[in-house]
Amino acid sequence: MQKTCNNHWCQQSFEITDDDLVFYEKVSPVFNGKRELIPPPTLCPECRQQRRTAVTNQLNLYERKCDLTGSSIISNVHPDAPYKVYRQHDWHSDAWSALDMGRDYDFNHSFFEQWDDLCHSVPRPSLFVGYEFDENAAYTNHAGKNKDCYLIFDSDENRGCYYSYSLNSCQNCVDCFRVRRSELCYECIDCVRCYGSMYLQDCDNCHSSMFLKNCTGCSDCLMCSNVKNKQYCIENKQVTPEEYKRVRSLLSARSAIAQARMRFDALKLEFPQKYMHGMQNETVLGDYLVECKNAFQCFDSEHLWDCRYVFQGFMPLKSCMDIQECGDGELLYECAVTGYGAHASLFSHHTLASFSNLLYCSLCPHSKDCFGCIGMRRKQYCILNKQYTKEEYGVLVPRIIDHMRSTKEWGEFFPITSSTYAYNETLAQDYFPLPKEEVLARGWRWLDDTSKRDQYLGPVVELPEMIADTNDEMCKKILSCTSSAKQYKIIPQELAFYRSMNIPIPTKAFMTRHHDRMQQRNPRTLHHRTCAKCNDPIQTTYSPERPEIVYCESCYLQAVY
């Protein structure tokens, strides 16, 4: 079945397969023996993903007041946003009840209108973290079980890490992106089990190295690509330990590192790239997939089984579709930021921990059989935060679904207009960037930059070329990003890390550095092209006009091994 995206600015043609239709029927909820069928989507996969990412602000933090106690808190909800925000401890306490905000369903208004009204009444937690398991990690979000961490996001079980995104089980890592089980790493991207290294990408089990791409089991290597199980290599050539140490010693000044990066960017193009990043997969289409089976158009995920359009699946998922950042779940459809025991739930977001049969819910941990609820903990048979009996629930929900069919809301995820956040605060701006004028033209919110860039902050700070020339006074100064002009600071723990790694302090603010790292990864878009060696057709995130040499898996393995 071919359809055209309903968004007038898109109008892209997309396919609904027979397998898709079987899935929609499989996950459709049943009330009193009748299955309430979910209709096929009206938006193309890209617009559906954009809509899901627009409900999540991971990276922007603000200082504001707790609306319950008045205490100063750090939150990802802007202080000017028209929502109530409680401090973590207070939101999880018994000092308030979401049932107090409950209301009857009004069949004279659309569901999403009533949802918006409820959202403005129910408080939300200041951050989305496992705060009870954190220690000295106040400036983190979408994170948990972290200790002594600062400005890390989408990250769990880390120690002494700073300025990073999507870290897991790491220690003393700074300015990294999607790194796991690593220690003492700097500016590393998509790496696992690495140690004492910097400027690595797509590397596994490498240590004491610098500027590596697609390397495995390497140590004391510099400026190498596609190298396996080697020591003392420079530009893919074997050198003596003395020569390696001599060249490595030259890379401590900022200008020398910049020149080395330029050389490495050119060097990488001389070696083939595998058409996709991943391992131990069976029948998959996407990128950055590990141990997945029957995964179609999926990215940055592990342990998927019979899934389609999954992005950032952080734990196993089975029979799920249209997912953004979910894990440990089954039979989920159009969900974002959910998991840890999630079952048979639809059109819900920001809910973790043992839930099932949720429809159009948010922030409802340990709940089941709820419809259109927010902030409900350990509840069942609730609609718009009002308690019902099992029998009443089973009668009223089908009536609401019928009403939503008449308003063309049933089967649709929450509209971007109902997001807690402005569009440019969310992940949508990272993966579907739009100018302010276009965002406003579509009826979405935009948050203007209110930072005082013109405010006098003291004399211009000259950053030393080498960390050896940087004293402790640097932590008292306010620096200006050479790219965005935004102000930033160096914290003492960060300075100690740079000294231990013998690298100069950064000249850019964190958000600029983060977006620079994102630019080094391929977009989540697949293109048809042919293997540069055997000419077999492949689908890859390397677009045809890019300069990389792209091989199919068999040709790549022959070239590397």
Coordinates of C-alpha atoms in Angstrom, one line a residue:
M1 CA 0.0 0.0 0.0
Q2 CA 1.5 3.4 -1.0
K3 CA 0.5 6.5 0.9
T4 CA 1.4 10.1 0.8
C5 CA 2.6 11.9 4.0
N6 CA -0.2 14.2 5.4
N7 CA 2.2 16.9 6.3
H8 CA 1.7 19.5 3.6
W9 CA 5.4 20.5 3.8
C10 CA 6.5 16.9 3.2
Q11 CA 4.1 15.0 0.8
Q12 CA 6.6 12.2 0.6
S13 CA 5.3 8.8 -0.7
F14 CA 5.9 5.9 1.7
E15 CA 4.9 2.2 1.8
I16 CA 2.7 0.3 4.3
T17 CA 3.7 -3.3 3.9
D18 CA 1.5 -6.4 4.7
D19 CA 3.8 -7.0 7.6
D20 CA 3.1 -3.5 8.9
L21 CA -0.7 -4.2 8.7
V22 CA -0.2 -7.5 10.6
F23 CA 1.7 -5.6 13.3
Y24 CA -0.9 -2.9 13.7
E25 CA -3.6 -5.5 14.3
K26 CA -1.4 -7.4 16.7
V27 CA -0.8 -4.4 19.0
S28 CA -4.3 -3.0 18.7
P29 CA -5.9 -3.0 22.2
V30 CA -8.9 -5.3 23.1
F31 CA -11.8 -4.1 25.2
N32 CA -14.7 -6.5 26.1
G33 CA -13.6 -8.9 23.4
K34 CA -13.5 -6.3 20.6
R35 CA -10.2 -5.3 19.1
E36 CA -9.9 -1.5 18.5
L37 CA -7.9 -1.5 15.3
I38 CA -5.0 0.9 14.9
P39 CA -5.2 2.5 11.5
P40 CA -2.1 2.7 9.2
P41 CA 0.0 5.9 9.9
T42 CA -0.8 9.1 8.0
L43 CA 2.8 10.4 8.2
C44 CA 5.9 9.1 6.5
P45 CA 8.5 7.4 8.8
E46 CA 10.7 10.6 8.9
C47 CA 7.9 12.8 10.0
R48 CA 6.8 10.3 12.5
Q49 CA 10.3 10.2 14.0
Q50 CA 10.5 14.0 14.0
R51 CA 7.2 14.1 16.0
R52 CA 8.6 11.6 18.6
T53 CA 11.9 13.4 19.0
A54 CA 10.1 16.7 19.5
V55 CA 8.8 15.6 23.0
T56 CA 12.4 15.1 24.4
N57 CA 14.8 17.8 25.7
Q58 CA 17.9 16.0 26.9
L59 CA 20.7 18.6 26.6
N60 CA 19.3 22.0 27.7
L61 CA 19.3 22.6 31.5
Y62 CA 18.1 25.7 33.3
E63 CA 17.9 27.1 36.8
R64 CA 14.4 27.7 38.0
K65 CA 12.1 27.4 41.1
C66 CA 10.3 24.3 42.3
D67 CA 6.6 25.0 42.0
L68 CA 5.9 23.1 45.2
T69 CA 8.6 24.3 47.6
G70 CA 10.0 27.4 45.9
S71 CA 13.5 26.0 46.2
S72 CA 16.1 26.6 43.5
I73 CA 16.4 23.6 41.2
I74 CA 18.1 22.5 37.9
S75 CA 15.6 21.5 35.3
N76 CA 15.2 20.7 31.6
V77 CA 12.0 22.7 31.6
H78 CA 12.6 26.4 30.8
P79 CA 11.5 28.7 33.7
D80 CA 9.3 30.6 31.2
A81 CA 7.5 27.4 30.0
P82 CA 3.8 27.3 31.2
Y83 CA 4.2 24.1 33.2
K84 CA 4.6 23.1 36.8
V85 CA 7.9 21.5 37.8
Y86 CA 8.7 19.8 41.1
R87 CA 12.1 18.9 42.5
Q88 CA 12.9 15.2 41.9
H89 CA 12.4 14.2 45.6
D90 CA 9.1 16.1 45.8
W91 CA 7.7 14.8 42.6
H92 CA 8.3 11.2 43.8
S93 CA 6.9 11.9 47.3
D94 CA 3.4 11.6 48.7
A95 CA 3.2 15.4 49.1
W96 CA 0.8 15.5 46.1
S97 CA -1.4 13.2 44.0
A98 CA -1.9 13.3 40.3
L99 CA -5.5 12.1 40.9
D100 CA -6.3 15.5 42.3
M101 CA -6.0 16.9 38.8
G102 CA -8.3 14.3 37.3
R103 CA -11.2 15.2 35.1
D104 CA -14.1 13.7 33.1
Y105 CA -13.6 13.2 29.4
D106 CA -15.5 15.8 27.4
F107 CA -16.8 14.5 24.1
N108 CA -17.3 18.1 22.9
H109 CA -13.6 18.6 22.6
S110 CA -10.8 16.7 21.0
F111 CA -8.6 14.4 23.1
F112 CA -5.4 16.3 22.4
E113 CA -7.1 19.6 23.6
Q114 CA -8.0 17.9 26.8
W115 CA -4.5 16.3 27.1
D116 CA -2.9 19.8 26.7
D117 CA -5.2 21.1 29.5
L118 CA -4.2 18.2 31.8
C119 CA -0.5 18.7 31.0
H120 CA -0.7 22.3 32.2
S121 CA -2.2 21.1 35.5
V122 CA 0.0 18.1 36.4
P123 CA 3.6 18.8 37.6
R124 CA 6.5 17.1 36.0
P125 CA 9.8 16.2 37.6
S126 CA 12.7 18.7 37.2
L127 CA 14.8 16.1 35.4
F128 CA 14.4 12.7 33.9
V129 CA 17.0 10.8 36.0
G130 CA 17.3 7.9 38.4
Y131 CA 18.1 10.5 41.1
E132 CA 17.9 8.0 44.0
F133 CA 20.9 6.1 42.5
D134 CA 23.0 9.2 41.6
E135 CA 25.7 10.7 43.7
N136 CA 27.1 14.2 42.9
A137 CA 25.5 14.2 39.5
A138 CA 23.0 17.1 39.6
Y139 CA 23.8 18.5 36.2
T140 CA 22.7 15.4 34.2
N141 CA 19.5 14.4 32.3
H142 CA 18.1 11.2 30.9
A143 CA 20.7 9.5 33.0
G144 CA 21.0 7.3 36.1
K145 CA 23.3 5.6 38.5
N146 CA 26.1 8.1 37.9
K147 CA 28.7 9.4 40.3
D148 CA 30.8 12.5 40.2
C149 CA 29.5 13.4 36.7
Y150 CA 28.8 16.8 35.1
L151 CA 26.8 17.6 31.9
I152 CA 26.4 14.0 30.7
F153 CA 23.2 13.0 29.0
D154 CA 21.5 9.8 27.9
S155 CA 24.1 8.0 30.1
D156 CA 24.1 5.4 32.8
E157 CA 26.5 3.9 35.4
N158 CA 29.4 6.2 34.9
R159 CA 32.0 7.6 37.2
G160 CA 33.9 10.9 36.9
C161 CA 32.7 11.7 33.3
Y162 CA 31.9 15.2 31.9
Y163 CA 30.5 16.8 28.8
S164 CA 29.4 13.7 27.0
Y165 CA 26.4 12.0 25.4
S166 CA 25.3 8.4 25.6
L167 CA 28.0 7.0 27.9
N168 CA 27.5 3.6 29.6
S169 CA 29.7 2.1 32.3
C170 CA 32.6 4.5 31.6
Q171 CA 35.1 6.1 34.0
N172 CA 36.9 9.4 33.6
C173 CA 35.8 10.1 30.0
V174 CA 35.3 13.6 28.7
D175 CA 33.7 15.0 25.5
C176 CA 32.6 11.6 24.2
F177 CA 29.6 10.4 22.1
R178 CA 28.2 6.9 22.4
V179 CA 31.0 5.3 24.3
R180 CA 30.8 2.1 26.4
R181 CA 32.9 0.4 29.0
S182 CA 35.8 2.7 28.5
E183 CA 38.2 4.7 30.7
L184 CA 40.3 7.8 30.3
C185 CA 39.0 8.7 26.9
Y186 CA 38.7 12.1 25.3
E187 CA 36.8 13.1 22.1
C188 CA 35.9 9.5 21.3
I189 CA 32.9 8.5 19.2
D190 CA 31.1 5.1 19.0
C191 CA 33.9 3.3 20.9
V192 CA 33.8 0.4 23.3
R193 CA 36.3 -1.0 25.8
C194 CA 38.9 1.7 25.1
Y195 CA 41.5 3.1 27.5
G196 CA 43.7 6.1 27.7
S197 CA 43.0 7.4 24.2
M198 CA 41.7 10.4 22.3
Y199 CA 40.2 11.2 18.9
L200 CA 39.0 7.6 18.3
Q201 CA 35.9 6.7 16.2
D202 CA 34.3 3.3 15.7
C203 CA 37.1 1.5 17.7
D204 CA 37.0 -1.5 20.0
N205 CA 39.5 -2.5 22.7
C206 CA 42.1 0.0 21.8
H207 CA 44.3 1.8 24.3
S208 CA 47.1 4.5 24.5
S209 CA 46.3 5.7 21.0
M210 CA 45.3 8.8 19.1
F211 CA 43.4 9.4 15.9
L212 CA 42.1 6.0 15.0
K213 CA 39.1 4.9 12.8
N214 CA 37.7 1.4 12.6
C215 CA 40.5 -0.1 14.7
T216 CA 40.3 -3.2 17.0
G217 CA 42.7 -4.4 19.6
C218 CA 45.3 -1.7 18.9
S219 CA 47.7 0.0 21.4
D220 CA 50.2 2.8 20.9
C221 CA 48.9 3.6 17.4
L222 CA 48.5 7.0 15.8
M223 CA 46.7 8.1 12.6
C224 CA 45.5 4.7 11.6
S225 CA 42.4 3.3 9.9
N226 CA 41.1 -0.3 9.6
V227 CA 44.0 -1.7 11.7
K228 CA 43.6 -4.8 13.8
N229 CA 45.6 -6.1 16.7
K230 CA 48.7 -3.9 16.1
Q231 CA 51.1 -1.9 18.3
Y232 CA 53.3 1.0 17.4
C233 CA 51.8 2.0 14.1
I234 CA 51.6 5.5 12.5
E235 CA 49.5 6.0 9.4
N236 CA 49.0 2.3 9.1
K237 CA 52.7 1.6 9.0
Q238 CA 54.7 -0.3 11.5
V239 CA 57.3 1.9 13.4
T240 CA 59.7 1.4 16.2
P241 CA 58.6 2.2 19.8
E242 CA 61.2 5.0 19.8
E243 CA 59.8 6.5 16.6
Y244 CA 56.2 6.3 17.8
K245 CA 57.1 8.0 21.1
R246 CA 59.0 10.8 19.2
V247 CA 56.0 11.6 16.9
R248 CA 53.5 11.2 19.7
S249 CA 55.4 13.7 21.9
L250 CA 54.9 16.4 19.2
L251 CA 51.1 16.3 19.6
S252 CA 50.5 18.2 22.8
A253 CA 50.0 21.8 21.4
R254 CA 46.6 22.9 20.1
S255 CA 48.0 23.8 16.7
A256 CA 49.8 20.5 16.3
I257 CA 46.6 18.6 17.2
A258 CA 44.6 20.7 14.7
Q259 CA 47.1 19.9 11.9
A260 CA 47.1 16.2 12.9
R261 CA 43.3 16.2 12.7
M262 CA 43.3 17.6 9.2
R263 CA 45.9 15.1 8.1
F264 CA 43.8 12.2 9.6
D265 CA 40.6 13.4 8.0
A266 CA 42.3 13.1 4.6
L267 CA 44.0 9.8 5.5
K268 CA 40.7 8.1 6.4
L269 CA 39.5 8.6 2.8
E270 CA 42.2 6.3 1.5
F271 CA 40.8 3.3 3.3
P272 CA 37.4 1.5 2.7
Q273 CA 34.5 1.9 5.0
K274 CA 32.0 -1.0 5.7
Y275 CA 28.6 -0.1 4.4
M276 CA 27.1 -0.3 7.9
H277 CA 28.4 -0.2 11.5
G278 CA 27.4 -3.3 13.4
M279 CA 28.1 -6.9 14.2
Q280 CA 26.4 -10.3 14.8
N281 CA 23.2 -9.2 13.0
E282 CA 20.8 -11.2 10.9
T283 CA 18.5 -9.6 8.3
V284 CA 18.9 -6.0 9.3
L285 CA 18.7 -2.6 7.5
G286 CA 20.1 0.4 9.3
D287 CA 23.3 1.5 11.0
Y288 CA 25.0 0.9 14.4
L289 CA 23.2 -2.3 15.1
V290 CA 24.5 -5.1 17.4
E291 CA 23.0 -8.6 17.8
C292 CA 19.8 -7.7 16.0
K293 CA 17.5 -9.9 13.9
N294 CA 14.8 -8.8 11.5
A295 CA 15.3 -5.1 12.2
F296 CA 14.3 -2.7 9.4
Q297 CA 15.3 0.9 9.3
C298 CA 16.7 0.8 12.8
F299 CA 19.7 2.8 14.2
D300 CA 21.9 3.0 17.3
S301 CA 20.3 -0.1 18.9
E302 CA 21.2 -3.5 20.3
H303 CA 19.3 -6.8 20.7
L304 CA 16.3 -6.0 18.5
W305 CA 14.0 -8.8 17.3
D306 CA 11.3 -8.2 14.7
C307 CA 11.4 -4.4 14.9
R308 CA 10.9 -1.5 12.5
Y309 CA 11.9 2.1 12.7
V310 CA 13.7 1.9 16.1
F311 CA 16.1 4.6 17.1
Q312 CA 18.4 4.3 20.1
G313 CA 17.0 1.1 21.5
F314 CA 19.1 0.9 24.7
M315 CA 18.0 -2.5 25.8
P316 CA 16.3 -5.5 24.1
L317 CA 13.1 -4.9 22.2
K318 CA 10.8 -7.4 20.6
S319 CA 8.0 -6.8 18.1
C320 CA 8.2 -3.0 18.4
M321 CA 7.7 -0.3 15.8
D322 CA 8.2 3.5 15.6
I323 CA 10.3 3.8 18.7
Q324 CA 12.6 6.5 20.0
E325 CA 15.0 5.6 22.9
C326 CA 13.2 2.6 24.4
G327 CA 14.5 -0.6 25.9
D328 CA 13.4 -3.8 27.7
G329 CA 10.0 -3.8 26.1
E330 CA 7.7 -5.8 23.8
L331 CA 4.7 -4.9 21.6
L332 CA 5.4 -1.1 21.8
Y333 CA 4.2 1.3 19.1
E334 CA 4.8 5.0 18.7
C335 CA 6.6 5.3 22.0
A336 CA 9.5 7.5 23.1
V337 CA 11.8 7.2 26.2
T338 CA 10.1 4.2 27.7
G339 CA 11.3 0.8 29.0
Y340 CA 12.5 -1.3 31.9
G341 CA 9.6 -3.8 31.7
A342 CA 7.4 -2.2 29.1
H343 CA 4.6 -4.3 27.6
A344 CA 1.8 -3.7 25.1
S345 CA 1.8 0.1 25.3
L346 CA 1.0 2.7 22.6
F347 CA 1.5 6.4 21.9
S348 CA 3.2 7.0 25.3
H349 CA 6.5 8.6 26.4
H350 CA 8.8 9.3 29.3
T351 CA 7.8 6.3 31.4
L352 CA 10.2 3.8 32.8
A353 CA 9.7 0.8 35.1
S354 CA 7.2 -2.0 34.8
F355 CA 4.1 -0.8 32.9
S356 CA 1.7 -2.3 30.5
N357 CA -1.4 -1.5 28.4
L358 CA -0.8 2.3 28.6
L359 CA -2.5 4.4 25.9
Y360 CA -1.5 8.0 25.4
C361 CA 0.3 8.3 28.7
S362 CA 3.4 10.1 30.1
L363 CA 5.3 9.8 33.3
C364 CA 3.3 6.8 34.6
P365 CA 5.8 4.3 36.1
H366 CA 4.5 1.0 37.5
S367 CA 1.1 1.6 36.0
K368 CA -1.2 -0.4 33.7
D369 CA -4.5 0.0 31.9
C370 CA -4.5 3.7 31.8
F371 CA -5.6 6.1 29.1
G372 CA -4.5 9.8 28.6
C373 CA -2.8 10.0 32.0
I374 CA 0.2 12.0 33.2
G375 CA 2.1 11.7 36.4
M376 CA 0.3 8.6 37.7
R377 CA 2.4 6.2 39.8
R378 CA 1.3 2.7 40.5
K379 CA -2.2 3.2 39.1
Q380 CA -4.7 1.2 37.1
Y381 CA -8.0 1.9 35.2
C382 CA -7.5 5.7 35.1
I383 CA -8.6 8.1 32.3
L384 CA -7.3 11.7 32.2
N385 CA -6.0 11.1 35.8
K386 CA -9.5 10.1 37.1
Q387 CA -10.0 6.7 38.8
Y388 CA -12.5 4.2 37.4
T389 CA -13.5 0.7 38.1
K390 CA -12.4 -2.1 35.7
E391 CA -15.8 -2.3 34.2
E392 CA -16.2 1.5 33.8
Y393 CA -12.8 1.7 32.2
G394 CA -13.6 -1.1 29.7
V395 CA -16.8 0.8 28.6
L396 CA -15.5 4.3 28.5
V397 CA -12.2 3.8 26.6
P398 CA -13.8 2.3 23.5
R399 CA -16.2 5.3 23.4
I400 CA -13.2 7.7 23.6
I401 CA -11.5 5.8 20.8
D402 CA -14.6 6.2 18.6
H403 CA -14.6 9.9 19.4
M404 CA -10.9 10.1 18.5
R405 CA -11.6 8.3 15.2
S406 CA -14.1 11.1 14.4
T407 CA -11.5 13.8 15.1
K408 CA -8.8 11.8 13.3
E409 CA -6.6 11.5 16.4
W410 CA -6.8 7.7 17.0
G411 CA -3.5 6.2 15.9
E412 CA -1.6 9.4 15.9
F413 CA 1.3 10.2 18.4
F414 CA 1.0 13.5 20.4
P415 CA 1.3 16.5 18.0
I416 CA 4.4 18.6 18.3
T417 CA 2.3 21.5 19.5
S418 CA 1.7 19.6 22.7
S419 CA 5.4 19.2 23.6
T420 CA 6.6 20.6 26.9
Y421 CA 9.6 22.0 25.0
A422 CA 10.2 24.4 22.2
Y423 CA 11.2 22.7 19.0
N424 CA 14.8 23.9 19.1
E425 CA 15.2 22.6 22.7
T426 CA 14.5 19.0 21.5
L427 CA 16.2 16.2 19.8
A428 CA 14.1 17.0 16.7
Q429 CA 16.3 20.1 16.1
D430 CA 19.4 17.8 16.1
Y431 CA 18.1 15.4 13.6
F432 CA 15.6 17.5 11.7
P433 CA 17.0 21.0 12.0
L434 CA 14.7 23.9 11.0
P435 CA 15.1 27.7 11.0
K436 CA 13.0 29.7 13.4
E437 CA 10.8 31.0 10.7
E438 CA 9.9 27.5 9.5
V439 CA 9.2 26.3 13.0
L440 CA 6.9 29.2 13.7
A441 CA 5.2 28.8 10.3
R442 CA 4.3 25.2 11.3
G443 CA 2.7 26.4 14.5
W444 CA 5.4 25.1 16.8
R445 CA 7.2 26.9 19.6
W446 CA 10.7 28.4 19.4
L447 CA 12.9 29.4 22.3
D448 CA 15.0 32.5 21.6
D449 CA 18.6 32.6 22.9
T450 CA 18.5 34.9 25.9
S451 CA 22.2 34.5 26.8
K452 CA 23.8 37.9 27.4
R453 CA 26.6 37.6 24.8
D454 CA 27.3 41.4 24.9
Q455 CA 27.6 41.6 28.6
Y456 CA 31.1 42.6 29.7
L457 CA 32.7 39.6 31.5
G458 CA 36.2 40.9 32.0
P459 CA 39.2 40.9 29.7
V460 CA 39.5 38.4 26.8
V461 CA 41.1 35.2 28.0
E462 CA 44.0 34.0 25.9
L463 CA 44.0 30.2 26.0
P464 CA 47.5 28.7 26.2
E465 CA 48.6 26.4 23.4
M466 CA 49.6 23.7 25.9
I467 CA 48.1 22.4 29.1
A468 CA 51.4 22.8 30.8
D469 CA 51.1 26.6 30.5
T470 CA 47.6 26.6 32.0
N471 CA 47.3 27.4 35.7
D472 CA 44.5 26.9 38.2
E473 CA 43.3 30.5 37.7
M474 CA 41.7 29.4 34.4
C475 CA 38.8 27.8 36.4
K476 CA 37.9 31.3 37.7
K477 CA 37.6 32.8 34.2
I478 CA 34.7 33.0 31.8
L479 CA 35.7 31.9 28.3
S480 CA 34.0 32.7 25.0
C481 CA 33.3 30.0 22.4
T482 CA 35.3 30.7 19.2
S483 CA 32.4 29.3 17.2
S484 CA 29.1 30.4 18.9
A485 CA 30.4 33.2 21.1
K486 CA 28.6 31.6 24.1
Q487 CA 30.3 31.7 27.4
Y488 CA 31.6 28.6 29.2
K489 CA 33.9 27.7 32.0
I490 CA 36.5 25.1 32.9
I491 CA 35.7 23.2 36.1
P492 CA 38.6 22.0 38.3
Q493 CA 37.9 18.3 37.7
E494 CA 38.0 19.0 34.0
L495 CA 41.3 20.8 34.2
A496 CA 42.8 17.9 36.1
F497 CA 41.7 15.5 33.4
Y498 CA 43.3 17.6 30.6
R499 CA 46.5 17.7 32.6
S500 CA 46.5 13.9 33.1
M501 CA 46.0 13.4 29.3
N502 CA 48.4 16.3 28.3
I503 CA 45.9 18.0 26.1
P504 CA 45.0 21.7 25.8
I505 CA 41.7 23.0 27.1
P506 CA 38.9 23.4 24.5
T507 CA 38.3 26.6 22.7
K508 CA 34.6 25.9 22.2
A509 CA 31.6 25.6 24.5
F510 CA 30.1 22.2 25.3
M511 CA 27.1 22.4 23.0
T512 CA 29.3 23.4 20.0
R513 CA 31.6 20.5 20.7
H514 CA 28.7 18.1 21.0
H515 CA 27.3 19.2 17.6
D516 CA 30.8 18.9 16.1
R517 CA 30.9 15.3 17.2
M518 CA 27.4 14.6 15.8
Q519 CA 28.6 15.9 12.5
Q520 CA 31.3 13.2 12.4
R521 CA 28.5 10.5 12.4
N522 CA 26.5 9.7 9.3
P523 CA 22.9 10.9 9.2
R524 CA 20.2 8.3 9.9
T525 CA 19.3 8.1 6.2
L526 CA 19.8 5.1 4.0
H527 CA 21.0 5.5 0.4
H528 CA 21.2 3.0 -2.5
R529 CA 24.6 2.6 -4.0
T530 CA 27.0 -0.2 -5.0
C531 CA 30.0 -1.7 -3.3
A532 CA 33.1 0.0 -4.6
K533 CA 34.9 -3.3 -5.1
C534 CA 32.4 -5.9 -6.3
N535 CA 29.5 -3.6 -7.5
D536 CA 26.9 -5.5 -5.5
P537 CA 24.0 -3.2 -4.4
I538 CA 24.0 -2.0 -0.8
Q539 CA 22.0 0.3 1.3
T540 CA 24.2 2.6 3.5
T541 CA 24.2 5.8 5.4
Y542 CA 27.1 6.9 3.1
S543 CA 25.3 9.0 0.4
P544 CA 26.5 8.4 -3.2
E545 CA 28.1 11.9 -3.5
R546 CA 30.4 11.4 -0.4
P547 CA 34.1 10.7 -1.0
E548 CA 34.4 7.6 1.2
I549 CA 35.2 4.2 -0.4
V550 CA 32.3 2.0 0.7
Y551 CA 32.5 -1.8 0.6
C552 CA 29.9 -4.4 1.2
E553 CA 30.6 -6.6 4.3
S554 CA 32.4 -9.5 2.6
C555 CA 34.7 -7.1 0.6
Y556 CA 35.4 -5.1 3.7
L557 CA 36.4 -8.1 5.7
Q558 CA 38.7 -9.3 2.9
A559 CA 40.3 -5.9 2.8
V560 CA 40.8 -5.6 6.5
Y561 CA 41.7 -9.2 7.4

